[in-house]
Amino acid sequence: MPSSNPSAISNGLRYLDERGWSELIDSRWTLDVREELERSGLGLTEDEIIEVCNVAIVPEPDWNTQERLNIADWPTRQDQINTSIKYNGFSEHTLQLIDNYTNDILNGRTNFDRFNLPEHAGVCTAGAPLIGAYIVCNYARTSLEASRDAGTGQTSSPTNWEIDAKQEELVQQWAEAKRLWFPHAEQLFTTQFGPQIAEGAEAKVYYKDGFTSVVKARTSIYSTYSKALEAIVLHNTLFPETQMSAIGFTRDDDGLFRCILTQPYIGCKRLATKAEIDEMVFAKGFRDNYGEQGVNYIGDRLCLEDMHPANVFIDDISNQPICIDCMVKFVK
């Protein structure tokens, strides 16, 4: 059960930080950390000490360590981060936990359960800012579900609208703490990255002549912000030649929450035809979802939407169809 004294958890984590336990602690030091906290003079209860350990210790103990600590369900990395955000907000300690988890994903030591192995490449090319934001989104959903269930004994799922609002709120707080938040970004885009050259329902595109990349300010047209981040990962998986990489976040003049992305510039020889788009996506395992009349396609795991010719160019170098933008979702 969570501690009835949240400040005690913060005090315990702060105490460890001040004594050099600033990084994630390997599980073999678990007993040392417990002894350190017991003699700290902070007056922590047994439950509070265990909860501090849940945040501070790498969750890879052997069976004997789990028995000595009497912990039935050892926390995951996401559990550690969730606890730290709950009690400490986006403190330096919390940011370090998120960074360590992000780096382990980028280095191939772990992965999100949501994505399979090929999709892991899309996660990595989407960049550390997107991975960090996705971790925060996971906490947002979990915290909402926990607040709904507290004291009721029943499961009550939050609405997508509530999840989306909470995820945007917390991603902004995290991005501000990480200096990845860019207020008044539209002026920055035009001065640093060139004029706006296109705008659709999902993204504004900026490009300066001679650059090899465009910058996109991409908003969410998905049910939750985590699904918008997933769409970037899945685009990168399916279309690595136009992979998008997150560099920050903003709210523009229209008030919409936007992820700032870079993407390779593609010279457009012409727009692709429906037949050319069909051939490209059929080769990737998709089939037409609307009787060969629409712009949406479905596969066993993913679905593609908004695959109209304005989003698929014939590259002026390769002479092949290249998707620069679309909506990608999990089928379930």
PDB file of N, CA, C and O in Angstrom, residues 238-311:
ATOM      1  N   LEU A 238       7.468   1.339 -40.452  1.00  0.00           N
ATOM      2  CA  LEU A 238       6.996   1.012 -41.801  1.00  0.00           C
ATOM      3  C   LEU A 238       7.734   1.780 -42.885  1.00  0.00           C
ATOM      4  O   LEU A 238       7.941   1.271 -43.987  1.00  0.00           O
ATOM      5  N   PHE A 239       8.126   3.022 -42.575  1.00  0.00           N
ATOM      6  CA  PHE A 239       8.703   3.900 -43.594  1.00  0.00           C
ATOM      7  C   PHE A 239      10.012   4.522 -43.074  1.00  0.00           C
ATOM      8  O   PHE A 239      10.089   5.731 -42.815  1.00  0.00           O
ATOM      9  N   PRO A 240      11.055   3.707 -42.892  1.00  0.00           N
ATOM     10  CA  PRO A 240      12.308   4.214 -42.316  1.00  0.00           C
ATOM     11  C   PRO A 240      12.977   5.285 -43.168  1.00  0.00           C
ATOM     12  O   PRO A 240      13.787   6.066 -42.658  1.00  0.00           O
ATOM     13  N   GLU A 241      12.651   5.340 -44.471  1.00  0.00           N
ATOM     14  CA  GLU A 241      13.257   6.347 -45.335  1.00  0.00           C
ATOM     15  C   GLU A 241      12.761   7.752 -45.005  1.00  0.00           C
ATOM     16  O   GLU A 241      13.385   8.746 -45.397  1.00  0.00           O
ATOM     17  N   THR A 242      11.634   7.869 -44.295  1.00  0.00           N
ATOM     18  CA  THR A 242      11.120   9.184 -43.875  1.00  0.00           C
ATOM     19  C   THR A 242      10.877   9.190 -42.368  1.00  0.00           C
ATOM     20  O   THR A 242       9.888   9.719 -41.881  1.00  0.00           O
ATOM     21  N   GLN A 243      11.802   8.584 -41.632  1.00  0.00           N
ATOM     22  CA  GLN A 243      11.640   8.495 -40.180  1.00  0.00           C
ATOM     23  C   GLN A 243      11.583   9.884 -39.542  1.00  0.00           C
ATOM     24  O   GLN A 243      12.259  10.823 -39.968  1.00  0.00           O
ATOM     25  N   MET A 244      10.757   9.996 -38.523  1.00  0.00           N
ATOM     26  CA  MET A 244      10.601  11.244 -37.776  1.00  0.00           C
ATOM     27  C   MET A 244      11.289  11.118 -36.422  1.00  0.00           C
ATOM     28  O   MET A 244      11.162  10.090 -35.752  1.00  0.00           O
ATOM     29  N   SER A 245      12.004  12.166 -36.020  1.00  0.00           N
ATOM     30  CA  SER A 245      12.708  12.170 -34.739  1.00  0.00           C
ATOM     31  C   SER A 245      12.266  13.380 -33.932  1.00  0.00           C
ATOM     32  O   SER A 245      12.286  14.516 -34.427  1.00  0.00           O
ATOM     33  N   ALA A 246      11.856  13.136 -32.688  1.00  0.00           N
ATOM     34  CA  ALA A 246      11.370  14.215 -31.825  1.00  0.00           C
ATOM     35  C   ALA A 246      12.534  15.022 -31.274  1.00  0.00           C
ATOM     36  O   ALA A 246      13.561  14.466 -30.873  1.00  0.00           O
ATOM     37  N   ILE A 247      12.373  16.343 -31.244  1.00  0.00           N
ATOM     38  CA  ILE A 247      13.393  17.215 -30.656  1.00  0.00           C
ATOM     39  C   ILE A 247      12.820  18.118 -29.578  1.00  0.00           C
ATOM     40  O   ILE A 247      13.563  18.836 -28.903  1.00  0.00           O
ATOM     41  N   GLY A 248      11.497  18.116 -29.388  1.00  0.00           N
ATOM     42  CA  GLY A 248      10.908  18.960 -28.356  1.00  0.00           C
ATOM     43  C   GLY A 248       9.402  19.006 -28.462  1.00  0.00           C
ATOM     44  O   GLY A 248       8.784  18.287 -29.264  1.00  0.00           O
ATOM     45  N   PHE A 249       8.808  19.905 -27.654  1.00  0.00           N
ATOM     46  CA  PHE A 249       7.357  20.017 -27.569  1.00  0.00           C
ATOM     47  C   PHE A 249       6.972  21.484 -27.402  1.00  0.00           C
ATOM     48  O   PHE A 249       7.758  22.299 -26.918  1.00  0.00           O
ATOM     49  N   THR A 250       5.729  21.798 -27.800  1.00  0.00           N
ATOM     50  CA  THR A 250       5.275  23.183 -27.709  1.00  0.00           C
ATOM     51  C   THR A 250       3.756  23.240 -27.780  1.00  0.00           C
ATOM     52  O   THR A 250       3.099  22.229 -28.069  1.00  0.00           O
ATOM     53  N   ARG A 251       3.212  24.389 -27.477  1.00  0.00           N
ATOM     54  CA  ARG A 251       1.838  24.733 -27.853  1.00  0.00           C
ATOM     55  C   ARG A 251       1.948  25.942 -28.772  1.00  0.00           C
ATOM     56  O   ARG A 251       2.567  26.942 -28.421  1.00  0.00           O
ATOM     57  N   ASP A 252       1.381  25.854 -29.947  1.00  0.00           N
ATOM     58  CA  ASP A 252       1.529  26.961 -30.886  1.00  0.00           C
ATOM     59  C   ASP A 252       0.421  27.988 -30.695  1.00  0.00           C
ATOM     60  O   ASP A 252      -0.359  27.927 -29.746  1.00  0.00           O
ATOM     61  N   ASP A 253       0.353  28.935 -31.607  1.00  0.00           N
ATOM     62  CA  ASP A 253      -0.578  30.052 -31.450  1.00  0.00           C
ATOM     63  C   ASP A 253      -2.035  29.629 -31.473  1.00  0.00           C
ATOM     64  O   ASP A 253      -2.900  30.362 -31.000  1.00  0.00           O
ATOM     65  N   ASP A 254      -2.326  28.448 -32.020  1.00  0.00           N
ATOM     66  CA  ASP A 254      -3.707  27.980 -32.020  1.00  0.00           C
ATOM     67  C   ASP A 254      -4.053  27.183 -30.766  1.00  0.00           C
ATOM     68  O   ASP A 254      -5.147  26.647 -30.641  1.00  0.00           O
ATOM     69  N   GLY A 255      -3.083  27.078 -29.844  1.00  0.00           N
ATOM     70  CA  GLY A 255      -3.322  26.422 -28.570  1.00  0.00           C
ATOM     71  C   GLY A 255      -3.168  24.921 -28.588  1.00  0.00           C
ATOM     72  O   GLY A 255      -3.334  24.261 -27.555  1.00  0.00           O
ATOM     73  N   LEU A 256      -2.826  24.334 -29.737  1.00  0.00           N
ATOM     74  CA  LEU A 256      -2.701  22.885 -29.829  1.00  0.00           C
ATOM     75  C   LEU A 256      -1.334  22.425 -29.319  1.00  0.00           C
ATOM     76  O   LEU A 256      -0.311  23.048 -29.584  1.00  0.00           O
ATOM     77  N   PHE A 257      -1.348  21.337 -28.584  1.00  0.00           N
ATOM     78  CA  PHE A 257      -0.124  20.713 -28.094  1.00  0.00           C
ATOM     79  C   PHE A 257       0.563  20.019 -29.269  1.00  0.00           C
ATOM     80  O   PHE A 257      -0.061  19.241 -29.987  1.00  0.00           O
ATOM     81  N   ARG A 258       1.834  20.300 -29.483  1.00  0.00           N
ATOM     82  CA  ARG A 258       2.522  19.769 -30.657  1.00  0.00           C
ATOM     83  C   ARG A 258       3.882  19.177 -30.287  1.00  0.00           C
ATOM     84  O   ARG A 258       4.594  19.703 -29.426  1.00  0.00           O
ATOM     85  N   CYS A 259       4.212  18.088 -30.963  1.00  0.00           N
ATOM     86  CA  CYS A 259       5.546  17.499 -30.892  1.00  0.00           C
ATOM     87  C   CYS A 259       6.372  18.058 -32.047  1.00  0.00           C
ATOM     88  O   CYS A 259       5.903  18.079 -33.193  1.00  0.00           O
ATOM     89  N   ILE A 260       7.567  18.526 -31.753  1.00  0.00           N
ATOM     90  CA  ILE A 260       8.451  19.083 -32.779  1.00  0.00           C
ATOM     91  C   ILE A 260       9.339  17.966 -33.302  1.00  0.00           C
ATOM     92  O   ILE A 260      10.055  17.304 -32.544  1.00  0.00           O
ATOM     93  N   LEU A 261       9.294  17.745 -34.607  1.00  0.00           N
ATOM     94  CA  LEU A 261       9.976  16.617 -35.235  1.00  0.00           C
ATOM     95  C   LEU A 261      10.853  17.077 -36.382  1.00  0.00           C
ATOM     96  O   LEU A 261      10.565  18.091 -37.024  1.00  0.00           O
ATOM     97  N   THR A 262      11.893  16.330 -36.642  1.00  0.00           N
ATOM     98  CA  THR A 262      12.644  16.487 -37.890  1.00  0.00           C
ATOM     99  C   THR A 262      12.369  15.271 -38.769  1.00  0.00           C
ATOM    100  O   THR A 262      12.107  14.169 -38.275  1.00  0.00           O
ATOM    101  N   GLN A 263      12.443  15.480 -40.082  1.00  0.00           N
ATOM    102  CA  GLN A 263      12.183  14.407 -41.045  1.00  0.00           C
ATOM    103  C   GLN A 263      12.972  14.710 -42.314  1.00  0.00           C
ATOM    104  O   GLN A 263      13.073  15.886 -42.707  1.00  0.00           O
ATOM    105  N   PRO A 264      13.544  13.697 -42.963  1.00  0.00           N
ATOM    106  CA  PRO A 264      14.296  13.956 -44.196  1.00  0.00           C
ATOM    107  C   PRO A 264      13.439  14.662 -45.243  1.00  0.00           C
ATOM    108  O   PRO A 264      12.253  14.352 -45.403  1.00  0.00           O
ATOM    109  N   TYR A 265      14.054  15.612 -45.925  1.00  0.00           N
ATOM    110  CA  TYR A 265      13.371  16.308 -47.020  1.00  0.00           C
ATOM    111  C   TYR A 265      13.317  15.401 -48.243  1.00  0.00           C
ATOM    112  O   TYR A 265      14.317  14.807 -48.654  1.00  0.00           O
ATOM    113  N   ILE A 266      12.129  15.270 -48.809  1.00  0.00           N
ATOM    114  CA  ILE A 266      11.936  14.437 -49.994  1.00  0.00           C
ATOM    115  C   ILE A 266      11.552  15.341 -51.168  1.00  0.00           C
ATOM    116  O   ILE A 266      10.557  16.067 -51.095  1.00  0.00           O
ATOM    117  N   GLY A 267      12.346  15.281 -52.220  1.00  0.00           N
ATOM    118  CA  GLY A 267      11.995  16.015 -53.426  1.00  0.00           C
ATOM    119  C   GLY A 267      10.846  15.328 -54.141  1.00  0.00           C
ATOM    120  O   GLY A 267      10.911  14.130 -54.428  1.00  0.00           O
ATOM    121  N   CYS A 268       9.807  16.075 -54.409  1.00  0.00           N
ATOM    122  CA  CYS A 268       8.594  15.491 -54.976  1.00  0.00           C
ATOM    123  C   CYS A 268       8.608  15.619 -56.502  1.00  0.00           C
ATOM    124  O   CYS A 268       8.488  16.721 -57.042  1.00  0.00           O
ATOM    125  N   LYS A 269       8.760  14.500 -57.186  1.00  0.00           N
ATOM    126  CA  LYS A 269       8.655  14.498 -58.641  1.00  0.00           C
ATOM    127  C   LYS A 269       7.196  14.676 -59.056  1.00  0.00           C
ATOM    128  O   LYS A 269       6.874  15.428 -59.972  1.00  0.00           O
ATOM    129  N   ARG A 270       6.312  13.981 -58.348  1.00  0.00           N
ATOM    130  CA  ARG A 270       4.867  14.105 -58.528  1.00  0.00           C
ATOM    131  C   ARG A 270       4.181  13.355 -57.400  1.00  0.00           C
ATOM    132  O   ARG A 270       4.835  12.660 -56.612  1.00  0.00           O
ATOM    133  N   LEU A 271       2.870  13.482 -57.290  1.00  0.00           N
ATOM    134  CA  LEU A 271       2.113  12.731 -56.297  1.00  0.00           C
ATOM    135  C   LEU A 271       1.905  11.293 -56.792  1.00  0.00           C
ATOM    136  O   LEU A 271       1.764  11.054 -57.995  1.00  0.00           O
ATOM    137  N   ALA A 272       1.895  10.354 -55.852  1.00  0.00           N
ATOM    138  CA  ALA A 272       1.692   8.950 -56.216  1.00  0.00           C
ATOM    139  C   ALA A 272       0.240   8.714 -56.618  1.00  0.00           C
ATOM    140  O   ALA A 272      -0.679   9.391 -56.163  1.00  0.00           O
ATOM    141  N   THR A 273       0.037   7.736 -57.450  1.00  0.00           N
ATOM    142  CA  THR A 273      -1.315   7.329 -57.825  1.00  0.00           C
ATOM    143  C   THR A 273      -1.829   6.305 -56.820  1.00  0.00           C
ATOM    144  O   THR A 273      -1.059   5.718 -56.057  1.00  0.00           O
ATOM    145  N   LYS A 274      -3.138   6.050 -56.854  1.00  0.00           N
ATOM    146  CA  LYS A 274      -3.726   5.039 -55.979  1.00  0.00           C
ATOM    147  C   LYS A 274      -3.098   3.669 -56.248  1.00  0.00           C
ATOM    148  O   LYS A 274      -2.801   2.918 -55.307  1.00  0.00           O
ATOM    149  N   ALA A 275      -2.865   3.339 -57.498  1.00  0.00           N
ATOM    150  CA  ALA A 275      -2.270   2.045 -57.835  1.00  0.00           C
ATOM    151  C   ALA A 275      -0.864   1.925 -57.266  1.00  0.00           C
ATOM    152  O   ALA A 275      -0.459   0.857 -56.778  1.00  0.00           O
ATOM    153  N   GLU A 276      -0.089   3.013 -57.317  1.00  0.00           N
ATOM    154  CA  GLU A 276       1.273   2.978 -56.789  1.00  0.00           C
ATOM    155  C   GLU A 276       1.272   2.853 -55.268  1.00  0.00           C
ATOM    156  O   GLU A 276       2.116   2.157 -54.686  1.00  0.00           O
ATOM    157  N   ILE A 277       0.324   3.523 -54.623  1.00  0.00           N
ATOM    158  CA  ILE A 277       0.207   3.394 -53.166  1.00  0.00           C
ATOM    159  C   ILE A 277      -0.196   1.978 -52.797  1.00  0.00           C
ATOM    160  O   ILE A 277       0.359   1.381 -51.860  1.00  0.00           O
ATOM    161  N   ASP A 278      -1.160   1.429 -53.527  1.00  0.00           N
ATOM    162  CA  ASP A 278      -1.582   0.048 -53.280  1.00  0.00           C
ATOM    163  C   ASP A 278      -0.401  -0.906 -53.350  1.00  0.00           C
ATOM    164  O   ASP A 278      -0.205  -1.751 -52.469  1.00  0.00           O
ATOM    165  N   GLU A 279       0.382  -0.784 -54.397  1.00  0.00           N
ATOM    166  CA  GLU A 279       1.506  -1.695 -54.593  1.00  0.00           C
ATOM    167  C   GLU A 279       2.498  -1.587 -53.433  1.00  0.00           C
ATOM    168  O   GLU A 279       3.013  -2.599 -52.945  1.00  0.00           O
ATOM    169  N   MET A 280       2.756  -0.355 -52.967  1.00  0.00           N
ATOM    170  CA  MET A 280       3.715  -0.142 -51.888  1.00  0.00           C
ATOM    171  C   MET A 280       3.231  -0.780 -50.586  1.00  0.00           C
ATOM    172  O   MET A 280       3.987  -1.505 -49.919  1.00  0.00           O
ATOM    173  N   VAL A 281       1.963  -0.550 -50.216  1.00  0.00           N
ATOM    174  CA  VAL A 281       1.485  -1.030 -48.917  1.00  0.00           C
ATOM    175  C   VAL A 281       1.128  -2.512 -48.960  1.00  0.00           C
ATOM    176  O   VAL A 281       1.246  -3.207 -47.943  1.00  0.00           O
ATOM    177  N   PHE A 282       0.703  -3.018 -50.135  1.00  0.00           N
ATOM    178  CA  PHE A 282       0.438  -4.453 -50.235  1.00  0.00           C
ATOM    179  C   PHE A 282       1.720  -5.241 -49.999  1.00  0.00           C
ATOM    180  O   PHE A 282       1.696  -6.325 -49.398  1.00  0.00           O
ATOM    181  N   ALA A 283       2.848  -4.701 -50.463  1.00  0.00           N
ATOM    182  CA  ALA A 283       4.139  -5.365 -50.264  1.00  0.00           C
ATOM    183  C   ALA A 283       4.535  -5.408 -48.793  1.00  0.00           C
ATOM    184  O   ALA A 283       5.354  -6.233 -48.382  1.00  0.00           O
ATOM    185  N   LYS A 284       3.947  -4.520 -47.996  1.00  0.00           N
ATOM    186  CA  LYS A 284       4.229  -4.486 -46.553  1.00  0.00           C
ATOM    187  C   LYS A 284       3.204  -5.290 -45.756  1.00  0.00           C
ATOM    188  O   LYS A 284       3.204  -5.254 -44.522  1.00  0.00           O
ATOM    189  N   GLY A 285       2.327  -5.992 -46.448  1.00  0.00           N
ATOM    190  CA  GLY A 285       1.387  -6.865 -45.768  1.00  0.00           C
ATOM    191  C   GLY A 285       0.024  -6.273 -45.486  1.00  0.00           C
ATOM    192  O   GLY A 285      -0.763  -6.853 -44.722  1.00  0.00           O
ATOM    193  N   PHE A 286      -0.311  -5.143 -46.106  1.00  0.00           N
ATOM    194  CA  PHE A 286      -1.613  -4.511 -45.888  1.00  0.00           C
ATOM    195  C   PHE A 286      -2.561  -4.835 -47.034  1.00  0.00           C
ATOM    196  O   PHE A 286      -2.143  -5.221 -48.126  1.00  0.00           O
ATOM    197  N   ARG A 287      -3.830  -4.649 -46.790  1.00  0.00           N
ATOM    198  CA  ARG A 287      -4.852  -4.802 -47.821  1.00  0.00           C
ATOM    199  C   ARG A 287      -5.808  -3.620 -47.730  1.00  0.00           C
ATOM    200  O   ARG A 287      -5.955  -3.002 -46.666  1.00  0.00           O
ATOM    201  N   ASP A 288      -6.467  -3.300 -48.821  1.00  0.00           N
ATOM    202  CA  ASP A 288      -7.396  -2.171 -48.856  1.00  0.00           C
ATOM    203  C   ASP A 288      -8.555  -2.432 -47.905  1.00  0.00           C
ATOM    204  O   ASP A 288      -9.133  -3.511 -47.890  1.00  0.00           O
ATOM    205  N   ASN A 289      -8.881  -1.428 -47.120  1.00  0.00           N
ATOM    206  CA  ASN A 289      -9.905  -1.584 -46.087  1.00  0.00           C
ATOM    207  C   ASN A 289     -11.282  -1.101 -46.530  1.00  0.00           C
ATOM    208  O   ASN A 289     -12.234  -1.187 -45.753  1.00  0.00           O
ATOM    209  N   TYR A 290     -11.385  -0.571 -47.746  1.00  0.00           N
ATOM    210  CA  TYR A 290     -12.664  -0.003 -48.189  1.00  0.00           C
ATOM    211  C   TYR A 290     -12.972  -0.395 -49.633  1.00  0.00           C
ATOM    212  O   TYR A 290     -13.246   0.450 -50.471  1.00  0.00           O
ATOM    213  N   GLY A 291     -12.890  -1.667 -49.923  1.00  0.00           N
ATOM    214  CA  GLY A 291     -13.295  -2.135 -51.235  1.00  0.00           C
ATOM    215  C   GLY A 291     -12.562  -1.477 -52.380  1.00  0.00           C
ATOM    216  O   GLY A 291     -13.155  -1.198 -53.431  1.00  0.00           O
ATOM    217  N   GLU A 292     -11.284  -1.214 -52.198  1.00  0.00           N
ATOM    218  CA  GLU A 292     -10.408  -0.651 -53.234  1.00  0.00           C
ATOM    219  C   GLU A 292     -10.777   0.765 -53.636  1.00  0.00           C
ATOM    220  O   GLU A 292     -10.347   1.259 -54.667  1.00  0.00           O
ATOM    221  N   GLN A 293     -11.549   1.442 -52.790  1.00  0.00           N
ATOM    222  CA  GLN A 293     -11.979   2.796 -53.132  1.00  0.00           C
ATOM    223  C   GLN A 293     -11.338   3.867 -52.237  1.00  0.00           C
ATOM    224  O   GLN A 293     -11.308   5.030 -52.605  1.00  0.00           O
ATOM    225  N   GLY A 294     -10.867   3.480 -51.068  1.00  0.00           N
ATOM    226  CA  GLY A 294     -10.457   4.481 -50.097  1.00  0.00           C
ATOM    227  C   GLY A 294      -8.959   4.666 -49.986  1.00  0.00           C
ATOM    228  O   GLY A 294      -8.180   4.244 -50.848  1.00  0.00           O
ATOM    229  N   VAL A 295      -8.555   5.289 -48.892  1.00  0.00           N
ATOM    230  CA  VAL A 295      -7.150   5.590 -48.633  1.00  0.00           C
ATOM    231  C   VAL A 295      -6.700   4.941 -47.329  1.00  0.00           C
ATOM    232  O   VAL A 295      -5.665   5.310 -46.782  1.00  0.00           O
ATOM    233  N   ASN A 296      -7.485   3.975 -46.839  1.00  0.00           N
ATOM    234  CA  ASN A 296      -7.165   3.283 -45.601  1.00  0.00           C
ATOM    235  C   ASN A 296      -6.872   1.813 -45.889  1.00  0.00           C
ATOM    236  O   ASN A 296      -7.503   1.192 -46.744  1.00  0.00           O
ATOM    237  N   TYR A 297      -5.919   1.268 -45.126  1.00  0.00           N
ATOM    238  CA  TYR A 297      -5.476  -0.105 -45.330  1.00  0.00           C
ATOM    239  C   TYR A 297      -5.346  -0.779 -43.971  1.00  0.00           C
ATOM    240  O   TYR A 297      -5.124  -0.120 -42.953  1.00  0.00           O
ATOM    241  N   ILE A 298      -5.466  -2.099 -43.966  1.00  0.00           N
ATOM    242  CA  ILE A 298      -5.397  -2.839 -42.716  1.00  0.00           C
ATOM    243  C   ILE A 298      -4.506  -4.061 -42.880  1.00  0.00           C
ATOM    244  O   ILE A 298      -4.439  -4.663 -43.952  1.00  0.00           O
ATOM    245  N   GLY A 299      -3.799  -4.405 -41.800  1.00  0.00           N
ATOM    246  CA  GLY A 299      -2.986  -5.614 -41.753  1.00  0.00           C
ATOM    247  C   GLY A 299      -3.353  -6.418 -40.528  1.00  0.00           C
ATOM    248  O   GLY A 299      -4.316  -6.118 -39.824  1.00  0.00           O
ATOM    249  N   ASP A 300      -2.573  -7.434 -40.245  1.00  0.00           N
ATOM    250  CA  ASP A 300      -2.871  -8.281 -39.097  1.00  0.00           C
ATOM    251  C   ASP A 300      -2.629  -7.557 -37.770  1.00  0.00           C
ATOM    252  O   ASP A 300      -3.338  -7.819 -36.793  1.00  0.00           O
ATOM    253  N   ARG A 301      -1.667  -6.639 -37.735  1.00  0.00           N
ATOM    254  CA  ARG A 301      -1.294  -5.973 -36.487  1.00  0.00           C
ATOM    255  C   ARG A 301      -1.572  -4.465 -36.518  1.00  0.00           C
ATOM    256  O   ARG A 301      -1.935  -3.876 -35.511  1.00  0.00           O
ATOM    257  N   LEU A 302      -1.396  -3.856 -37.698  1.00  0.00           N
ATOM    258  CA  LEU A 302      -1.483  -2.407 -37.822  1.00  0.00           C
ATOM    259  C   LEU A 302      -2.501  -2.020 -38.880  1.00  0.00           C
ATOM    260  O   LEU A 302      -2.814  -2.804 -39.776  1.00  0.00           O
ATOM    261  N   CYS A 303      -2.978  -0.785 -38.791  1.00  0.00           N
ATOM    262  CA  CYS A 303      -3.794  -0.219 -39.864  1.00  0.00           C
ATOM    263  C   CYS A 303      -3.208   1.125 -40.274  1.00  0.00           C
ATOM    264  O   CYS A 303      -2.634   1.851 -39.461  1.00  0.00           O
ATOM    265  N   LEU A 304      -3.345   1.422 -41.564  1.00  0.00           N
ATOM    266  CA  LEU A 304      -2.872   2.674 -42.163  1.00  0.00           C
ATOM    267  C   LEU A 304      -4.083   3.493 -42.587  1.00  0.00           C
ATOM    268  O   LEU A 304      -5.005   2.969 -43.207  1.00  0.00           O
ATOM    269  N   GLU A 305      -4.054   4.778 -42.263  1.00  0.00           N
ATOM    270  CA  GLU A 305      -5.128   5.668 -42.685  1.00  0.00           C
ATOM    271  C   GLU A 305      -4.533   6.923 -43.305  1.00  0.00           C
ATOM    272  O   GLU A 305      -3.368   7.257 -43.093  1.00  0.00           O
ATOM    273  N   ASP A 306      -5.354   7.599 -44.078  1.00  0.00           N
ATOM    274  CA  ASP A 306      -4.973   8.877 -44.676  1.00  0.00           C
ATOM    275  C   ASP A 306      -3.833   8.722 -45.690  1.00  0.00           C
ATOM    276  O   ASP A 306      -3.003   9.620 -45.857  1.00  0.00           O
ATOM    277  N   MET A 307      -3.825   7.592 -46.393  1.00  0.00           N
ATOM    278  CA  MET A 307      -2.780   7.337 -47.390  1.00  0.00           C
ATOM    279  C   MET A 307      -3.215   7.884 -48.748  1.00  0.00           C
ATOM    280  O   MET A 307      -3.243   7.169 -49.755  1.00  0.00           O
ATOM    281  N   HIS A 308      -3.534   9.165 -48.785  1.00  0.00           N
ATOM    282  CA  HIS A 308      -3.925   9.780 -50.050  1.00  0.00           C
ATOM    283  C   HIS A 308      -2.683  10.311 -50.770  1.00  0.00           C
ATOM    284  O   HIS A 308      -1.601  10.441 -50.160  1.00  0.00           O
ATOM    285  N   PRO A 309      -2.784  10.618 -52.054  1.00  0.00           N
ATOM    286  CA  PRO A 309      -1.590  10.993 -52.826  1.00  0.00           C
ATOM    287  C   PRO A 309      -0.807  12.176 -52.273  1.00  0.00           C
ATOM    288  O   PRO A 309       0.421  12.218 -52.448  1.00  0.00           O
ATOM    289  N   ALA A 310      -1.458  13.112 -51.591  1.00  0.00           N
ATOM    290  CA  ALA A 310      -0.713  14.252 -51.048  1.00  0.00           C
ATOM    291  C   ALA A 310       0.231  13.839 -49.935  1.00  0.00           C
ATOM    292  O   ALA A 310       1.147  14.596 -49.579  1.00  0.00           O
ATOM    293  N   ASN A 311       0.029  12.655 -49.377  1.00  0.00           N
ATOM    294  CA  ASN A 311       0.916  12.145 -48.332  1.00  0.00           C
ATOM    295  C   ASN A 311       1.911  11.114 -48.844  1.00  0.00           C
ATOM    296  O   ASN A 311       2.735  10.617 -48.069  1.00  0.00           O
TER     297      ASN A 311
END
